[in-house]
Every structure is written in structure tokens, then in C-alpha cells.
Short mmCIF file of C-alpha atoms (C1' of nucleotides) in Angstrom, two decimals:
data_model
loop_
_atom_site.label_atom_id
_atom_site.label_comp_id
_atom_site.label_asym_id
_atom_site.label_seq_id
_atom_site.Cartn_x
_atom_site.Cartn_y
_atom_site.Cartn_z
CA MET A 11 83.87 -142.02 157.51
CA THR A 12 84.27 -138.27 157.36
CA THR A 13 81.49 -136.00 156.25
CA HIS A 14 82.44 -134.31 153.00
CA THR A 15 81.16 -130.76 153.25
CA ALA A 16 81.42 -129.39 149.75
CA PRO A 17 84.33 -126.96 149.37
CA ARG A 18 81.80 -124.26 148.44
CA GLN A 19 84.53 -122.18 146.95
CA GLN A 20 83.78 -118.46 146.83
CA ARG A 21 84.77 -116.25 144.00
CA ALA A 22 84.95 -112.47 143.65
CA PRO A 23 82.01 -110.87 141.83
CA ARG A 24 82.49 -110.49 138.13
CA GLN A 25 83.36 -107.11 136.67
CA ASP A 26 80.30 -107.10 134.47
CA ASN A 27 78.10 -107.52 137.54
CA ARG A 28 74.93 -105.46 137.08
CA ARG A 29 73.75 -105.27 140.64
CA GLN A 30 74.52 -101.57 140.87
CA PRO A 31 72.73 -100.51 137.65
CA LEU A 32 69.82 -102.55 138.94
CA LEU A 33 69.72 -100.67 142.22
CA ASP A 34 70.00 -97.38 140.34
CA ALA A 35 67.07 -98.25 138.11
CA ALA A 36 64.97 -99.33 141.06
CA ALA A 37 65.80 -96.14 142.96
CA ALA A 38 64.81 -93.94 140.04
CA LEU A 39 61.52 -95.76 139.47
CA PHE A 40 60.52 -96.09 143.12
CA ARG A 41 61.24 -92.41 143.59
CA THR A 42 59.04 -91.17 140.81
CA ARG A 43 56.17 -93.63 140.92
CA GLY A 44 56.22 -95.32 144.32
CA PHE A 45 56.68 -98.94 145.33
CA HIS A 46 53.40 -100.50 144.28
CA ALA A 47 53.15 -98.74 140.93
CA VAL A 48 56.47 -100.10 139.71
CA THR A 49 56.88 -103.63 138.34
CA MET A 50 59.85 -105.95 138.39
CA ARG A 51 59.76 -106.04 134.62
CA GLU A 52 60.15 -102.27 134.40
CA ILE A 53 63.05 -102.25 136.80
CA ALA A 54 64.74 -105.09 134.96
CA ARG A 55 64.22 -103.52 131.55
CA GLU A 56 65.67 -100.22 132.76
CA ALA A 57 68.76 -102.11 133.89
CA GLY A 58 68.95 -104.06 130.65
CA MET A 59 67.90 -107.48 131.85
CA LEU A 60 64.86 -109.70 132.28
CA ALA A 61 62.58 -109.81 135.30
CA GLY A 62 63.65 -113.23 136.43
CA SER A 63 67.31 -112.23 136.49
CA VAL A 64 66.68 -109.72 139.23
CA TYR A 65 66.16 -112.63 141.59
CA TYR A 66 69.79 -113.58 141.31
CA HIS A 67 70.65 -110.39 143.18
CA PHE A 68 67.60 -109.86 145.39
CA SER A 69 65.31 -112.39 146.96
CA SER A 70 62.13 -110.40 146.38
CA LYS A 71 60.72 -107.05 145.33
CA ASP A 72 60.50 -106.12 149.00
CA ASP A 73 64.15 -107.00 149.50
CA LEU A 74 65.12 -104.81 146.55
CA LEU A 75 63.20 -101.88 148.01
CA VAL A 76 64.82 -102.32 151.41
CA SER A 77 68.26 -102.28 149.81
CA VAL A 78 67.49 -99.08 147.93
CA TYR A 79 66.07 -97.49 151.06
CA GLU A 80 69.07 -98.39 153.20
CA GLU A 81 71.43 -97.05 150.58
CA GLY A 82 69.40 -93.83 150.50
CA VAL A 83 69.67 -93.37 154.25
CA ARG A 84 73.38 -94.20 154.10
CA ARG A 85 74.02 -91.55 151.47
CA ILE A 86 72.03 -88.74 153.04
CA THR A 87 73.47 -89.50 156.47
CA GLU A 88 76.97 -89.29 155.06
CA ARG A 89 76.34 -85.98 153.32
CA VAL A 90 74.61 -84.38 156.29
CA ALA A 91 77.18 -85.53 158.83
CA GLU A 92 79.93 -84.20 156.60
CA ALA A 93 78.22 -80.83 156.21
CA CYS A 94 77.85 -80.41 159.98
CA GLN A 95 81.49 -80.86 160.69
CA ASP A 96 82.49 -77.79 158.73
CA ALA A 97 80.29 -75.51 160.84
CA GLU A 98 81.11 -74.09 164.24
CA THR A 99 78.12 -72.83 166.22
CA PRO A 100 75.08 -75.00 166.99
CA TRP A 101 72.88 -72.91 164.71
CA ALA A 102 75.42 -72.99 161.91
CA LYS A 103 75.68 -76.76 162.26
CA LEU A 104 71.93 -77.16 162.04
CA GLU A 105 71.75 -74.87 159.07
CA ALA A 106 74.47 -76.79 157.26
CA ALA A 107 72.63 -80.02 158.00
CA CYS A 108 69.34 -78.63 156.71
CA CYS A 109 70.96 -77.38 153.52
CA ALA A 110 72.60 -80.72 152.82
CA HIS A 111 69.38 -82.56 153.64
CA THR A 112 67.36 -80.36 151.31
CA GLU A 113 69.88 -80.60 148.49
CA MET A 114 69.74 -84.37 148.62
CA LEU A 115 65.95 -84.38 148.60
CA LEU A 116 65.41 -81.79 145.89
CA ASP A 117 67.82 -82.59 143.14
CA GLU A 118 70.65 -84.92 143.81
CA SER A 119 69.78 -88.41 144.81
CA ASP A 120 67.10 -90.80 143.63
CA TYR A 121 68.07 -92.95 146.58
CA ALA A 122 67.46 -90.25 149.16
CA GLN A 123 64.14 -89.31 147.63
CA VAL A 124 62.88 -92.87 147.89
CA ILE A 125 62.89 -92.28 151.64
CA LEU A 126 60.19 -89.66 151.22
CA LYS A 127 58.15 -91.47 148.61
CA VAL A 128 58.05 -94.91 150.18
CA MET A 129 56.34 -95.44 153.51
CA PRO A 130 57.42 -98.31 155.76
CA GLU A 131 53.89 -99.70 155.75
CA ASP A 132 54.22 -100.26 152.00
CA VAL A 133 56.54 -103.17 152.71
CA PRO A 134 55.19 -105.21 155.62
CA SER A 135 58.07 -107.68 155.44
CA GLY A 136 60.68 -104.98 155.90
CA GLN A 137 58.73 -102.40 157.85
CA ALA A 138 60.80 -102.57 161.03
CA GLN A 139 64.03 -102.28 159.08
CA LEU A 140 62.91 -99.12 157.31
CA ILE A 141 61.71 -97.54 160.53
CA ASP A 142 65.02 -98.26 162.23
CA CYS A 143 66.87 -96.64 159.34
CA ARG A 144 64.76 -93.54 159.52
CA ASP A 145 65.04 -93.26 163.28
CA GLU A 146 68.79 -93.48 163.14
CA TYR A 147 68.93 -90.66 160.63
CA GLU A 148 66.57 -88.53 162.68
CA GLY A 149 68.80 -89.04 165.70
CA LEU A 150 71.35 -86.92 163.90
CA PHE A 151 68.94 -84.01 163.94
CA ARG A 152 67.92 -84.67 167.52
CA ASP A 153 71.50 -84.11 168.63
CA LEU A 154 71.77 -80.93 166.60
CA VAL A 155 68.55 -79.51 168.03
CA ASP A 156 69.45 -80.46 171.59
CA ALA A 157 72.61 -78.42 171.26
CA LEU A 158 70.71 -75.24 170.37
CA PRO A 159 70.28 -72.39 172.85
CA LEU A 160 66.49 -72.27 172.78
CA ALA A 161 64.00 -70.52 175.01
CA ALA A 162 62.72 -72.88 177.69
CA SER A 163 59.18 -72.63 176.39
CA VAL A 164 60.10 -74.30 173.09
CA ASP A 165 59.22 -77.98 172.72
CA ARG A 166 62.38 -79.32 171.12
CA THR A 167 60.75 -82.46 169.81
CA ILE A 168 58.05 -80.59 167.97
CA PHE A 169 60.61 -78.10 166.78
CA ARG A 170 62.75 -80.86 165.31
CA LEU A 171 59.87 -82.74 163.69
CA THR A 172 58.35 -79.57 162.33
CA LEU A 173 61.63 -78.40 160.87
CA ILE A 174 62.23 -81.68 159.08
CA GLY A 175 58.61 -81.82 157.96
CA ALA A 176 58.81 -78.31 156.58
CA LEU A 177 62.02 -79.07 154.68
CA ASN A 178 60.61 -82.31 153.30
CA SER A 179 57.45 -80.59 152.16
CA ALA A 180 59.50 -78.50 149.77
CA ARG A 181 59.51 -81.61 147.59
CA ASN A 182 55.88 -80.87 146.77
CA TRP A 183 56.41 -77.43 145.39
CA TYR A 184 60.09 -76.92 144.61
CA ARG A 185 60.84 -76.23 140.96
CA PRO A 186 64.37 -75.90 139.57
CA GLY A 187 65.20 -72.47 138.21
CA GLY A 188 64.05 -70.40 141.16
CA LYS A 189 65.65 -70.48 144.58
CA SER A 190 68.28 -73.17 145.02
CA PRO A 191 67.63 -76.02 147.47
CA ALA A 192 70.07 -74.52 149.95
CA GLU A 193 68.37 -71.13 149.68
CA VAL A 194 65.01 -72.76 150.29
CA ALA A 195 66.40 -74.49 153.37
CA ARG A 196 67.84 -71.26 154.72
CA GLU A 197 64.59 -69.41 154.07
CA ILE A 198 62.65 -72.03 155.99
CA MET A 199 65.09 -71.90 158.88
CA LYS A 200 64.85 -68.13 158.92
CA LEU A 201 61.09 -68.45 159.26
CA MET A 202 61.49 -70.57 162.34
CA LYS A 203 64.23 -68.49 163.90
CA ASN A 204 63.15 -64.91 163.43
CA PRO A 205 60.06 -63.03 164.44
CA LEU A 206 57.71 -62.61 161.52
CA LEU A 207 55.69 -59.69 162.73
CA LYS A 208 55.77 -56.33 161.10
CA GLU A 209 57.24 -53.77 163.41
CA GLY A 210 54.63 -52.02 165.44
CA SER A 211 51.77 -54.36 164.53
CA GLN A 212 49.66 -56.14 167.09
CA ILE A 213 48.91 -59.83 167.15
CA MET B 13 6.06 -93.39 110.77
CA THR B 14 7.18 -91.53 113.89
CA THR B 15 10.34 -92.42 115.69
CA HIS B 16 9.53 -93.70 119.13
CA THR B 17 12.21 -92.39 121.47
CA ALA B 18 11.83 -94.48 124.60
CA PRO B 19 10.30 -92.56 127.49
CA ARG B 20 13.50 -93.18 129.48
CA GLN B 21 11.68 -92.56 132.70
CA GLN B 22 13.93 -91.52 135.59
CA ARG B 23 13.42 -92.64 139.13
CA ALA B 24 14.80 -91.42 142.45
CA PRO B 25 17.67 -93.46 143.92
CA ARG B 26 16.58 -96.26 146.18
CA GLN B 27 16.81 -95.92 149.92
CA ASP B 28 19.03 -98.94 150.24
CA ASN B 29 21.52 -97.35 147.86
CA ARG B 30 25.02 -98.27 148.99
CA ARG B 31 27.00 -95.67 147.14
CA GLN B 32 27.86 -93.86 150.36
CA PRO B 33 29.08 -96.92 152.30
CA LEU B 34 31.15 -97.71 149.25
CA LEU B 35 32.78 -94.29 149.27
CA ASP B 36 33.40 -94.62 153.01
CA ALA B 37 35.09 -97.98 152.59
CA ALA B 38 37.24 -96.68 149.76
CA ALA B 39 38.24 -93.62 151.76
CA ALA B 40 39.29 -95.72 154.76
CA LEU B 41 41.31 -98.14 152.65
CA PHE B 42 42.95 -95.54 150.40
CA ARG B 43 43.90 -93.55 153.46
CA THR B 44 45.67 -96.35 155.29
CA ARG B 45 47.24 -98.24 152.43
CA GLY B 46 47.36 -95.96 149.41
CA PHE B 47 45.75 -96.21 146.00
CA HIS B 48 47.76 -98.95 144.33
CA ALA B 49 47.87 -101.27 147.34
CA VAL B 50 44.08 -101.46 147.61
CA THR B 51 42.00 -103.70 145.34
CA MET B 52 38.45 -103.30 144.11
CA ARG B 53 37.59 -106.60 145.77
CA GLU B 54 38.69 -105.29 149.16
CA ILE B 55 36.72 -102.10 148.80
CA ALA B 56 33.65 -104.01 147.67
CA ARG B 57 33.91 -106.56 150.48
CA GLU B 58 34.24 -103.79 153.07
CA ALA B 59 31.05 -102.26 151.72
CA GLY B 60 29.29 -105.63 151.64
CA MET B 61 29.14 -106.25 147.93
CA LEU B 62 31.05 -107.84 145.07
CA ALA B 63 33.74 -106.22 142.97
CA GLY B 64 31.67 -106.05 139.82
CA SER B 65 28.87 -104.21 141.57
CA VAL B 66 31.10 -101.25 142.25
CA TYR B 67 30.96 -100.46 138.55
CA TYR B 68 27.31 -99.61 138.80
CA HIS B 69 28.30 -96.55 140.87
CA PHE B 70 31.74 -95.70 139.49
CA SER B 71 33.13 -96.17 136.02
CA SER B 72 36.59 -97.21 137.18
CA LYS B 73 38.92 -97.47 140.15
CA ASP B 74 40.40 -94.12 139.15
CA ASP B 75 36.95 -92.57 139.10
CA LEU B 76 36.26 -93.91 142.58
CA LEU B 77 39.46 -92.39 143.88
CA VAL B 78 38.69 -89.03 142.32
CA SER B 79 35.27 -89.03 143.97
CA VAL B 80 36.78 -89.78 147.37
CA TYR B 81 39.43 -87.13 146.87
CA GLU B 82 36.95 -84.46 145.87
CA GLU B 83 34.74 -85.27 148.81
CA GLY B 84 37.80 -84.97 151.07
CA VAL B 85 38.66 -81.53 149.76
CA ARG B 86 35.02 -80.50 150.04
CA ARG B 87 34.84 -81.52 153.70
CA ILE B 88 38.11 -79.97 154.83
CA THR B 89 37.36 -76.77 152.91
CA GLU B 90 34.02 -76.51 154.61
CA ARG B 91 35.44 -77.03 158.09
CA VAL B 92 38.34 -74.63 157.61
CA ALA B 93 36.23 -71.88 156.08
CA GLU B 94 33.77 -72.21 158.93
CA ALA B 95 36.52 -72.01 161.55
CA CYS B 96 37.94 -68.81 160.03
CA GLN B 97 34.69 -66.93 160.21
CA ASP B 98 34.56 -67.11 163.98
CA ALA B 99 37.94 -65.37 164.37
CA GLU B 100 38.58 -61.68 164.15
CA THR B 101 42.21 -60.69 163.56
CA PRO B 102 44.23 -62.03 160.60
CA TRP B 103 46.45 -64.08 162.90
CA ALA B 104 43.48 -65.48 164.79
CA LYS B 105 41.85 -66.44 161.49
CA LEU B 106 44.96 -68.23 160.32
CA GLU B 107 45.29 -70.02 163.64
CA ALA B 108 41.69 -71.15 163.53
CA ALA B 109 42.22 -72.41 159.99
CA CYS B 110 45.37 -74.30 160.98
CA CYS B 111 43.64 -75.92 163.94
CA ALA B 112 40.71 -77.07 161.84
CA HIS B 113 43.02 -78.30 159.10
CA THR B 114 45.11 -80.28 161.56
CA GLU B 115 42.10 -81.76 163.31
CA MET B 116 40.75 -83.07 160.04
CA LEU B 117 44.09 -84.57 159.10
CA LEU B 118 44.93 -86.14 162.42
CA ASP B 119 41.82 -87.81 163.65
CA GLU B 120 38.57 -86.96 162.05
CA SER B 121 38.21 -87.72 158.43
CA ASP B 122 39.34 -90.63 156.29
CA TYR B 123 38.35 -88.51 153.32
CA ALA B 124 40.61 -85.60 154.24
CA GLN B 125 43.55 -87.89 154.94
CA VAL B 126 43.30 -89.41 151.48
CA ILE B 127 44.44 -86.02 150.20
CA LEU B 128 47.76 -86.51 151.95
CA LYS B 129 48.23 -90.17 151.13
CA VAL B 130 47.33 -90.11 147.46
CA MET B 131 49.43 -88.12 145.05
CA PRO B 132 47.89 -86.81 141.82
CA GLU B 133 50.45 -88.73 139.75
CA ASP B 134 49.03 -91.97 141.14
CA VAL B 135 46.00 -91.49 138.91
CA PRO B 136 47.09 -90.28 135.48
CA SER B 137 43.53 -90.19 134.20
CA GLY B 138 42.39 -87.80 136.94
CA GLN B 139 45.62 -86.01 137.71
CA ALA B 140 44.51 -82.57 136.56
CA GLN B 141 41.27 -82.85 138.53
CA LEU B 142 43.10 -83.66 141.76
CA ILE B 143 45.59 -80.84 141.28
CA ASP B 144 42.77 -78.36 140.70
CA CYS B 145 41.08 -79.50 143.90
CA ARG B 146 44.22 -79.08 145.92
CA ASP B 147 45.00 -75.68 144.43
CA GLU B 148 41.56 -74.40 145.23
CA TYR B 149 41.93 -75.46 148.85
CA GLU B 150 45.37 -73.90 149.09
CA GLY B 151 43.94 -70.65 147.79
CA LEU B 152 42.08 -70.41 151.05
CA PHE B 153 45.37 -70.26 152.90
CA ARG B 154 46.89 -67.87 150.39
CA ASP B 155 44.21 -65.34 151.23
CA LEU B 156 44.73 -65.82 154.95
CA VAL B 157 48.50 -65.35 154.68
CA ASP B 158 48.18 -62.35 152.42
CA ALA B 159 46.12 -60.63 155.09
CA LEU B 160 48.85 -60.97 157.71
CA PRO B 161 50.95 -58.02 158.84
CA LEU B 162 54.35 -59.53 158.04
CA ALA B 163 57.77 -57.99 157.85
CA ALA B 164 58.63 -57.08 154.26
CA SER B 165 61.55 -59.50 154.22
CA VAL B 166 59.28 -62.52 154.60
CA ASP B 167 58.52 -64.51 151.45
CA ARG B 168 54.80 -65.10 151.87
CA THR B 169 54.68 -67.98 149.41
CA ILE B 170 57.38 -69.94 151.19
CA PHE B 171 55.78 -69.05 154.50
CA ARG B 172 52.45 -70.45 153.39
CA LEU B 173 53.85 -73.61 151.84
CA THR B 174 56.11 -74.23 154.80
CA LEU B 175 53.32 -73.76 157.29
CA ILE B 176 51.04 -76.21 155.50
CA GLY B 177 53.91 -78.61 155.02
CA ALA B 178 54.78 -78.46 158.70
CA LEU B 179 51.18 -79.08 159.73
CA ASN B 180 50.81 -81.96 157.31
CA SER B 181 54.00 -83.55 158.51
CA ALA B 182 52.42 -84.03 161.93
CA ARG B 183 50.64 -86.96 160.32
CA ASN B 184 53.94 -88.84 160.43
CA TRP B 185 54.53 -88.56 164.15
CA TYR B 186 51.26 -87.60 165.84
CA ARG B 187 49.98 -90.14 168.35
CA PRO B 188 46.63 -89.81 170.15
CA GLY B 189 46.94 -89.39 173.89
CA GLY B 190 49.50 -86.60 173.94
CA LYS B 191 48.86 -83.12 172.66
CA SER B 192 45.59 -82.68 170.83
CA PRO B 193 45.65 -81.89 167.11
CA ALA B 194 44.69 -78.29 167.81
CA GLU B 195 47.46 -77.98 170.39
CA VAL B 196 49.94 -79.36 167.90
CA ALA B 197 48.79 -76.82 165.33
CA ARG B 198 49.12 -73.95 167.78
CA GLU B 199 52.56 -75.13 168.83
CA ILE B 200 53.71 -75.20 165.22
CA MET B 201 52.31 -71.74 164.59
CA LYS B 202 54.04 -70.46 167.68
CA LEU B 203 57.32 -71.78 166.32
CA MET B 204 56.85 -69.77 163.16
CA LYS B 205 55.63 -66.64 164.84
CA ASN B 206 57.87 -66.15 167.85
CA PRO B 207 61.62 -65.85 168.20
CA LEU B 208 63.14 -69.11 169.37
CA LEU B 209 66.39 -67.82 170.75
CA LYS B 210 67.20 -67.98 174.40
CA GLU B 211 67.49 -64.49 175.84
CA GLY B 212 71.01 -63.16 175.68
CA SER B 213 72.40 -65.88 173.44
CA GLN B 214 74.17 -65.14 170.20
CA ILE B 215 73.44 -66.69 166.86
"C1'" DT C 3 93.80 -124.28 129.79
"C1'" DG C 4 90.21 -126.49 132.13
"C1'" DT C 5 86.96 -126.02 135.73
"C1'" DT C 6 83.33 -123.83 138.05
"C1'" DA C 7 80.82 -120.39 140.39
"C1'" DT C 8 78.77 -116.24 138.46
"C1'" DA C 9 75.24 -114.02 136.10
"C1'" DC C 10 72.15 -114.07 133.17
"C1'" DC C 11 68.22 -115.80 129.63
"C1'" DA C 12 63.90 -117.99 128.23
"C1'" DA C 13 59.83 -119.63 129.46
"C1'" DA C 14 56.58 -120.73 132.29
"C1'" DC C 15 53.73 -120.59 136.74
"C1'" DA C 16 49.82 -119.64 139.82
"C1'" DA C 17 47.57 -115.95 141.69
"C1'" DG C 18 45.55 -111.72 141.48
"C1'" DC C 19 44.23 -107.64 139.01
"C1'" DG C 20 40.57 -104.27 136.98
"C1'" DT C 21 36.78 -104.86 134.29
"C1'" DT C 22 32.72 -106.83 131.45
"C1'" DT C 23 28.78 -109.53 130.71
"C1'" DG C 24 24.35 -111.57 131.40
"C1'" DT C 25 21.12 -112.43 134.81
"C1'" DT C 26 18.45 -111.84 138.98
"C1'" DT C 27 16.39 -109.47 142.82
"C1'" DT C 28 13.92 -105.64 144.62
"C1'" DA C 29 12.03 -101.24 145.67
"C1'" DG C 30 9.25 -97.13 143.82
"C1'" DG C 31 5.72 -95.11 141.21
"C1'" DA C 32 1.43 -95.69 138.25
"C1'" DT D 16 -1.05 -104.91 141.59
"C1'" DC D 17 1.92 -104.63 137.86
"C1'" DC D 18 5.69 -102.66 135.56
"C1'" DT D 19 10.13 -100.88 135.33
"C1'" DA D 20 14.36 -98.91 136.63
"C1'" DA D 21 17.77 -99.47 140.31
"C1'" DA D 22 21.13 -102.21 142.26
"C1'" DA D 23 23.02 -105.91 142.98
"C1'" DC D 24 24.99 -110.99 142.00
"C1'" DA D 25 27.67 -114.68 139.68
"C1'" DA D 26 30.92 -115.81 136.70
"C1'" DA D 27 33.98 -115.10 133.68
"C1'" DC D 28 37.41 -112.26 130.71
"C1'" DG D 29 42.10 -111.01 129.28
"C1'" DC D 30 46.01 -109.37 131.23
"C1'" DT D 31 49.63 -108.42 134.54
"C1'" DT D 32 51.82 -109.51 138.62
"C1'" DG D 33 55.81 -111.42 141.52
"C1'" DT D 34 58.25 -115.44 141.35
"C1'" DT D 35 60.31 -120.13 139.97
"C1'" DT D 36 62.62 -123.27 137.10
"C1'" DG D 37 66.00 -125.25 134.05
"C1'" DG D 38 69.34 -124.23 131.01
"C1'" DT D 39 73.51 -121.56 129.15
"C1'" DA D 40 77.25 -118.35 128.31
"C1'" DT D 41 81.35 -116.53 130.48
"C1'" DA D 42 84.71 -114.40 133.44
"C1'" DA D 43 87.72 -115.70 137.27
"C1'" DC D 44 90.71 -118.60 139.36
"C1'" DA D 45 93.48 -123.10 139.82
#
DNA sequence: TGTTATACCAAACAAGCGTTTGTTTTAGGA
DNA sequence: TCCTAAAACAAACGCTTGTTTGGTATAACA
């Protein structure tokens, strides 16, 4: 007697599938209010459905956050990698990367901004996954910094982390209408590249 | 017939008052896990009491957070202001301030670290209060930066915000055992003060 | 066109939340 | 020593949370 494994026929997703609007809503809410302050009912309502329906697409709130986070890293990685390729010198590559990074964080993508707002420790079940994502993205900048012609006395690790930290901190004070995100990024890089001292002054 | 307003006699707080242990517990928990992820029951248990008892000392969870936050700003302000006074030149003053700031954020005070972990928008009812606190503390750094002999092309506002942002970002990667907090702060300042370029290299 | 996996709704669930209430213990001042 | 305010307990309140369950409409494929 043969074992009848059910055919388990698979079908293409329907066109009216609302997984994407759901992710978008979650990204927007997580970005502005953080993981713990947002409820499944809010996310669902924003996507035009009920809370229970979300569980057809995601197994838990944590799972939903991880998906948003991964998509955020995917998008910013894509943009930054693309921006680097157009530049020629190591410094120009880094600058292009910083501009793209800052643009994503300051006005373009809810997804990318979730990366700054949500900390891995907020989601114990997916902590390792989020950290891996972040590390992979940071590796991009490690390569760019390693390629720079820096004085031997400069600690490249601290330089890299400080640069990214400085760019990210713009999120706390940037307001649209003044300098553009790219201008902010260039200004910050200028600070770290040029001497600040007034000519003739002593330290 | 005279109206007898009750004497309403006031007494000094008892010696076994546990308001302070309560604040300490709240500071430690808010710092590591954030405002929304921490419950009143946890805070109370950590301080050795029950959830309801907390409301004898604080009118709400929001109120408790605001108290912790204000105490954090008070402590870091005190330490930074004290550190500045010992230095002489503008740059030395700023460096002393940055070292003190970084020490508080990296290993000393749960209270000070709450300032980084909790965002004003987490507590709508006390948002304005938290922002005022933060602004007042930042004013300290504004004065220090304004006193620096900088090249005219440098945007002092962006310099100040970037410096603080860079220092604060160390919270994300600092690990005890390597460079001390003060060394990290000095390294970051060096990055923003000195030229990075290798001698003879082109941009 | 009929079948079925897809994608949702509607309603409930247990657990946990911040907070309130009424009562009890206890230390400080007369 | 007695009285009273301080400071806590014990237990509940109403509500919200993330999640589960059972049912139902419908688009996709045979």
C-alpha cells in the first residue's frame, strides 16, 4: 500500500495580495514610533485589514519586524553600492556612499530608517538576524575606508564607526528646507577630512 | 461657626524611604530595554516593592521616566561643567567636556544613558520637558564650540552636532577592555581636528 | 466551469498592561 | 506613650496586547 502524500499543489500569489502594503505600513509605523509602541491592530488598520489577518503573511510581530528590517538593509545596500560605482577615487567613492546613505536615512525610505530606530535587542527572537544584516552593510563601509590613503596614526576602525555614527546622528537634528541630505553628508565628511583650525592659531 | 481647616501637619520623609532605589531600578531598566519594553511590575520588583506602591512616589509611568531623565541630565551636566573648569584653552575645555560626556555615557551612569535610549516622542505627556532638558545640556557644548578658533568656512552648528553625535554613537560599538571611554573621546576629537590625509597623497 | 488554495474576516482567547482602591504597617514627633 | 502621616501591601479594575480559531469569499488554474 503506497503512502498518499497529498499533492499539496502550489499556486501563484493572487494579484490582490496585500503583503506589500502591509510591509509598507509596518515600516512607516516602526520608523516613527518604534517597535514596542506600535500594535498589530494599528499596522493592520493602516494596511486596510484586521489584526488577525496579518498572521496569514507573518508568523508573529517579531517576524514582521525582521522582514521590514531586512528589506531596509537590502534597499540601502543597493543604493549605496550603486552610488560607489560611479565614483573613481577612494575618497570620491566614500563620499558618494555617505551621500547615498544619508539620503536614505533622512528623507527617502521608511524601511531604511527602521534600521536606526529599532535596536536588535528589541526583538530577542530575531536579534542575531538583525545583527548579521547590519554587519554585512557595515562591511561595505569597511572596504571603502580600508582603500583610503590615510595617515598611519589614524585608527581606521574608529574612523569608520565615527563617520557612520556622525552621519546617522543627523537624523536627530535634520530638518527639510535647509541643507539637503547630500550637503549635510559632504559637510560632515569635510569636517573629518580637513583641518579645522584657524590659520595662525595655537591649539 | 468657624471653618476648621485641618492642620495638615507635614512630616519629614522617613529614613526607609525607597524613592531613590526605585529611581535607580527604573534608570537601569529603561537604559537597557527602553521605555515601552519595561513594565511597572518589573521596576517595582527590582526595587523590592509592588507595582501599586510606585504610585505613592510617582503619578504615572511617564512621570517616573521624566524624573529619571531629568536626573540623568542633571548628573551629566554637573560632571561636564566640572571637567571644563579645570582646562584652560578653548580646545582643552572642549576635550575635557567630551571626555566627561563619553565616560558618563559608556560606563558610569544608568541615568545618563537613559538620555540616549529614550526619545522624547516615547512620552507624549512629557515630551516638551525632555526636549528642554536636552537643549539646556546642549547649550553647554554650544558655548564651548563658539569659543573655538575655527576657520571661517566651518559651520559651527554642524560641527557641534556632529561631534556630539559621533561621541554618542560610541555607545553602539564600545566594549570595555579596549580603549577607555576618555581615549575613545580623544580619538574622535583628533579625527575632527587633524588632517587625515597621508602625506603626499592627492584627494 | 468547477475546484481549491489563497487571503481575508469575525470573534474570541489568555495574558499582561498601567492604574486605582481600601487597608495595614510603621516610623517620627508631641 | 500615643497619635498621625508616611509608605507600603493586597487585590482588583478596565483595557489592550499578541495571537488563535473557524468560517467565508474569491481569484487562479485544471
